[in-house]
Coordinates of C-alpha atoms in Angstrom, one line a residue:
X1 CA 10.4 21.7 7.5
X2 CA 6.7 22.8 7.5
X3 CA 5.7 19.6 9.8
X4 CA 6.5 16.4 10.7
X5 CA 7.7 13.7 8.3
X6 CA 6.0 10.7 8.2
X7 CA 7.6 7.0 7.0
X8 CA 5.0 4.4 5.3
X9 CA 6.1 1.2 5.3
X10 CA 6.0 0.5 1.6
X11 CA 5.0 -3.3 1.6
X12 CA 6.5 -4.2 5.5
X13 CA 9.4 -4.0 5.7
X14 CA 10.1 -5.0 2.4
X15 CA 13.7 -4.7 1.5
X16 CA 14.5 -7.0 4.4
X17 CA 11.6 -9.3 4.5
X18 CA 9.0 -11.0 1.9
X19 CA 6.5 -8.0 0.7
X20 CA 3.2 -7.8 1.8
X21 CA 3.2 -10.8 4.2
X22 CA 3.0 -10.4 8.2
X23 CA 6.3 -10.9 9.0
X24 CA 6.9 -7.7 7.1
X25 CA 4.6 -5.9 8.7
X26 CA 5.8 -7.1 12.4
X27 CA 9.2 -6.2 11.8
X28 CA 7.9 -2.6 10.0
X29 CA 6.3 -2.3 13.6
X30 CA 9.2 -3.3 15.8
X31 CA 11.2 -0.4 14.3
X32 CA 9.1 1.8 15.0
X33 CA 6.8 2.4 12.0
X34 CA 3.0 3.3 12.6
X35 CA 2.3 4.0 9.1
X36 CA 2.4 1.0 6.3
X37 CA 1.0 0.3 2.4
X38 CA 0.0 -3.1 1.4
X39 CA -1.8 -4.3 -2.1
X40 CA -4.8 -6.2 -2.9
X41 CA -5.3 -9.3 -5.3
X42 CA -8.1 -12.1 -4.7
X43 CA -7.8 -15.6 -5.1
X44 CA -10.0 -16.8 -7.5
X45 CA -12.5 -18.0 -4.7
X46 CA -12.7 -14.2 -4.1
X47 CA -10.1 -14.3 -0.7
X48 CA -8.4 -11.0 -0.2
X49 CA -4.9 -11.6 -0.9
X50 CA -2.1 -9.4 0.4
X51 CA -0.4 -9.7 -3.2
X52 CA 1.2 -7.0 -5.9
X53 CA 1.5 -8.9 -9.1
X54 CA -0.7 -10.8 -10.8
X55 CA 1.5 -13.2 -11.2
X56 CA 2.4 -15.6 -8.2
X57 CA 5.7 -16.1 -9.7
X58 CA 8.1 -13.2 -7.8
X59 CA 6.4 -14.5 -4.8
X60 CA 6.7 -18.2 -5.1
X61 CA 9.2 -18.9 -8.6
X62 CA 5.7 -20.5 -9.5
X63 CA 4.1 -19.0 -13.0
X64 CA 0.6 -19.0 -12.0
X65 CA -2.1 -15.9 -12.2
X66 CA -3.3 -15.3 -8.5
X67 CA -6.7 -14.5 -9.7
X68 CA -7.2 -18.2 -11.2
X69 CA -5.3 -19.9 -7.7
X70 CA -7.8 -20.7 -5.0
X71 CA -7.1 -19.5 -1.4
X72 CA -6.6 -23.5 -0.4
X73 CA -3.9 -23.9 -3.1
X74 CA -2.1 -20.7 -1.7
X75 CA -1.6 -22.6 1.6
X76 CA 0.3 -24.7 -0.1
X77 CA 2.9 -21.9 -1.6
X78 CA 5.6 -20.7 0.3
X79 CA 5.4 -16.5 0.2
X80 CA 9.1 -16.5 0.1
X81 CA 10.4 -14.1 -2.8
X82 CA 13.2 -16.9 -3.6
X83 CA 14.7 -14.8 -6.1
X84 CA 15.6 -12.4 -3.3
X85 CA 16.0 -13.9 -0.7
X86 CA 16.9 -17.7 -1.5
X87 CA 15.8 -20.1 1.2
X88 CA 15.8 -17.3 3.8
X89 CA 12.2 -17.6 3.8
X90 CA 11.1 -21.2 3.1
X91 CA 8.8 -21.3 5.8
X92 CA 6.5 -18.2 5.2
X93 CA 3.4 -18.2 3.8
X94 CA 0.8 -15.8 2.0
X95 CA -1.3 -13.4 4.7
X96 CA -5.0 -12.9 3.7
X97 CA -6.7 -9.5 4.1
X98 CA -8.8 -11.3 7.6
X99 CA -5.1 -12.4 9.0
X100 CA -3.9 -8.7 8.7
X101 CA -7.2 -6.6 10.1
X102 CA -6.9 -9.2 13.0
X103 CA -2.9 -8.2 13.0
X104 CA -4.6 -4.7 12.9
X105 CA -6.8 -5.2 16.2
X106 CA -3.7 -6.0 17.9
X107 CA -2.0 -2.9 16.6
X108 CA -4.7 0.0 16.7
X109 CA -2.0 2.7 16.3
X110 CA -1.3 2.0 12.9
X111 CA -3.2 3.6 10.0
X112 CA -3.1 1.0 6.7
X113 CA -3.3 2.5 3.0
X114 CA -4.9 -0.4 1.1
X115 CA -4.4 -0.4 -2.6
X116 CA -6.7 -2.2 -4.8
X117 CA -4.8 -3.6 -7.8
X118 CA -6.3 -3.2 -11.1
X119 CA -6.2 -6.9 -12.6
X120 CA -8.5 -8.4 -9.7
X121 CA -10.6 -5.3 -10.7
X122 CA -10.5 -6.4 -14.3
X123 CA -11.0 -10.0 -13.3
X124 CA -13.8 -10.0 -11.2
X125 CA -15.5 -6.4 -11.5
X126 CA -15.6 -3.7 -9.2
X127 CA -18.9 -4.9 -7.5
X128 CA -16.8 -8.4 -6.5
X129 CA -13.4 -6.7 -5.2
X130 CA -15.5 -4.1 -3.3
X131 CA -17.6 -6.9 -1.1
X132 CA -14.9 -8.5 -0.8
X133 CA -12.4 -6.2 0.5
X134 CA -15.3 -4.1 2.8
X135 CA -16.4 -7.4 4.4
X136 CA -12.8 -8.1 5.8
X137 CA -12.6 -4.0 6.9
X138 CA -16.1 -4.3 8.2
X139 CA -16.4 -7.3 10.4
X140 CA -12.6 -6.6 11.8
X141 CA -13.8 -3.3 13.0
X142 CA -10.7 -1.7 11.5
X143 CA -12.5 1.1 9.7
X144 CA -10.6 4.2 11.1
X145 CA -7.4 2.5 10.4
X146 CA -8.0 2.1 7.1
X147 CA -7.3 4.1 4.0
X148 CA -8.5 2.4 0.6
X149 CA -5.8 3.6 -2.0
X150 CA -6.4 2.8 -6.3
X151 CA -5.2 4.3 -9.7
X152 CA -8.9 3.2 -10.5
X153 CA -10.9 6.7 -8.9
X154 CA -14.7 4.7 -9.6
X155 CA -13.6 2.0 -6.9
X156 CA -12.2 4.7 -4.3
X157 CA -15.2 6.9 -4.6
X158 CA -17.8 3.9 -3.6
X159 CA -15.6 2.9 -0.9
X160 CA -16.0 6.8 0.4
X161 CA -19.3 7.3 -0.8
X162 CA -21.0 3.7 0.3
X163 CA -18.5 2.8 3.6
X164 CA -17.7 6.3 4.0
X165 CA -13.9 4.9 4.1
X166 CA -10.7 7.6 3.5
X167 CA -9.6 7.4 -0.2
X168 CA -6.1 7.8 -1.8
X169 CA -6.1 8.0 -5.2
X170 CA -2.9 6.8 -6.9
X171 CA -1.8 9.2 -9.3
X172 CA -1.5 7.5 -13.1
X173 CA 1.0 11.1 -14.1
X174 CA 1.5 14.7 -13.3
X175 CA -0.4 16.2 -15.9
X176 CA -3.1 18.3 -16.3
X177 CA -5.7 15.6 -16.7
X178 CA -4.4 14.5 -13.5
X179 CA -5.1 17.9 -12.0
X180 CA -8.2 18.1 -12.9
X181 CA -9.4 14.5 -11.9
X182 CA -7.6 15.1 -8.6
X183 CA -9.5 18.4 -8.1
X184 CA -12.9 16.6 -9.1
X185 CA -12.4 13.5 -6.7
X186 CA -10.9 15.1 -3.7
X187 CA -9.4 12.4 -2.1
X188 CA -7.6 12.4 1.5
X189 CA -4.3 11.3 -0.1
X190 CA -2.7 11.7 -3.7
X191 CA -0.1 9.5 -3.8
X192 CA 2.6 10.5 -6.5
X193 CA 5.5 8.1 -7.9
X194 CA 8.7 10.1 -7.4
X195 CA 9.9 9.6 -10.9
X196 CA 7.1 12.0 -11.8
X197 CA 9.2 14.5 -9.6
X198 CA 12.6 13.3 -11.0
X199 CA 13.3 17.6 -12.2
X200 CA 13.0 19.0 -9.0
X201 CA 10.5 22.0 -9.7
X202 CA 7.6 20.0 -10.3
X203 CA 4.7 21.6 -9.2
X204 CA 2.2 19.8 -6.3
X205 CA -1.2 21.0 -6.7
X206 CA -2.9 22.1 -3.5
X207 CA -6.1 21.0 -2.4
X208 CA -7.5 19.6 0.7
X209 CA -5.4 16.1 0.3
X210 CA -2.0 15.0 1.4
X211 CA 1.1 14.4 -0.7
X212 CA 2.2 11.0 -0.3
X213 CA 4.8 10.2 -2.5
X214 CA 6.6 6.5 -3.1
X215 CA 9.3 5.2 -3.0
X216 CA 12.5 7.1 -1.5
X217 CA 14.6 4.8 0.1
X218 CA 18.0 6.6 1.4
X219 CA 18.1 9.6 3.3
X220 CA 19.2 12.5 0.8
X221 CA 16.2 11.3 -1.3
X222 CA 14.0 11.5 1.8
X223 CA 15.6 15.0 3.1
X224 CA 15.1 16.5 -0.7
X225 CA 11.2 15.2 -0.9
X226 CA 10.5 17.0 2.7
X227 CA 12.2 20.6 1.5
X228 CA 9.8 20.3 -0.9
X229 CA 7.4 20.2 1.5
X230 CA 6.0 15.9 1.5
X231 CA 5.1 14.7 4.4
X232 CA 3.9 11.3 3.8
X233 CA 7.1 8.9 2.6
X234 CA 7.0 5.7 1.1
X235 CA 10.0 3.5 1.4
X236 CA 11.5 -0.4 1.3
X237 CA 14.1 0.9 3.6
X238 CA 11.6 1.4 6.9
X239 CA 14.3 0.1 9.4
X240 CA 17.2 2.1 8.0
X241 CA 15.8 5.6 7.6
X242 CA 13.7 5.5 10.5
X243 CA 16.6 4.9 12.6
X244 CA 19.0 7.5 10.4
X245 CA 20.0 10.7 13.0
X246 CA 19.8 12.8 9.9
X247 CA 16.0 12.5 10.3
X248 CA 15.3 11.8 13.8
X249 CA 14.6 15.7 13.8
X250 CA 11.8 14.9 11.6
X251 CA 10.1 11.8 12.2

């Protein structure tokens, strides 16, 4: 191994707790993680939303587009995942981009990747999800722990060029268009899915950005990605891996 291996806590600790709400996140922490992905929806009042799908109903069994669901309502949902985790849950409730910088403050050893989903984009235009989004960064004072991560490149490249933020952009395939977009945007991270690497002798292109790739969730997996010389790790499985003596050499 060329250098140290780094876990990101794909969602929280998602595989153990609801995605993308603080509790994830906490117990992400306790184990030890210092590195940790969430996604980006707003409510249709324009609230950052810690929030993957469009749809609220994975989160809540309720059928409902988030991006046409005021913040207010949202109090009112339970962020519980039922199908996953039945009544487990009940009690926990949707975390707002404000609730998690001010989780950050309280945490300043941990470095976020912040992806912007692509239907708020097409909802309420880049112009909307960027104010938005900055304004939470900005008045939290969480700039250097944050690192703004889309498949969309125009919304990463204002939010480097205008807030001078780090950018990840999430790779849409392992192609040659791909190549050459990643070579023309430079980003600080290119984050790859690992199906894209599925052969084994994939090529990575080198440039002045890290590999990140999601999601690798047992410990062969993990092992394989970092002979190949990948760094950054995504994964569900944050408590199990990072605890795993097979990698403790590495982490």
């Amino acid at each position: 191994m060329k250098q140290t291996l780094t876990l990101i806590a794909h969602r929280g600790y998602s595989a153990s707790y609801p995605e993308n709400t603080l509790i994830a996140y906490q117990a992400a922490y306790d184990f030890g993680a210092r590195f940790v992905e969430l996604d980006i929806q707003l409510s249709s009042d324009l609230v950052p939303i810690l929030h993957h799908d469009l749809s609220l109903k994975r989160m809540t069994g309720i059928d409902s587009s988030i991006c046409t669901t005021t913040s207010e309502q949202l109090t009112h949902y339970k962020a519980s995942y039922p199908k996953t985790f039945g009544n487990k849950f009940s009690d926990n409730t949707f975390t707002t981009l404000k609730q998690f910088c001010q989780w950050l403050q309280q945490h300043r050893d941990v470095t976020t990747f912040i992806e912007i989903k692509q239907e708020s984009i097409d909802h309420f235009g880049i112009e909307a999800v960027i104010n938005a989004i900055y304004h939470e960064i900005d008045t939290s004072n969480v700039q250097a722990q944050a690192v703004v991560i889309s498949y969309n490149k125009s919304i990463i490249e204002i939010m480097r060029k205008r807030h001078h933020l780090q950018i990840g952009w999430v790779l849409p395939a392992l192609d040659k268009k791909a190549s050459n977009s990643l070579e023309q945007l430079k980003p600080d991270f290119a984050f790859c899915d690992i199906d894209f690497l599925k052969n084994g002798d994939e090529k990575l292109w080198q440039g002045q950005w890290k590999w990140a790739i999601y999601n690798a969730d047992d410990v062969k997996t993990v092992i394989a990605m970092a002979n190949r010389g990948i760094t950054l790790i995504e994964t569900n499985e944050i408590g199990i891996l990072i605890q795993d003596k097979k990698l403790a050499g590495l982490l």
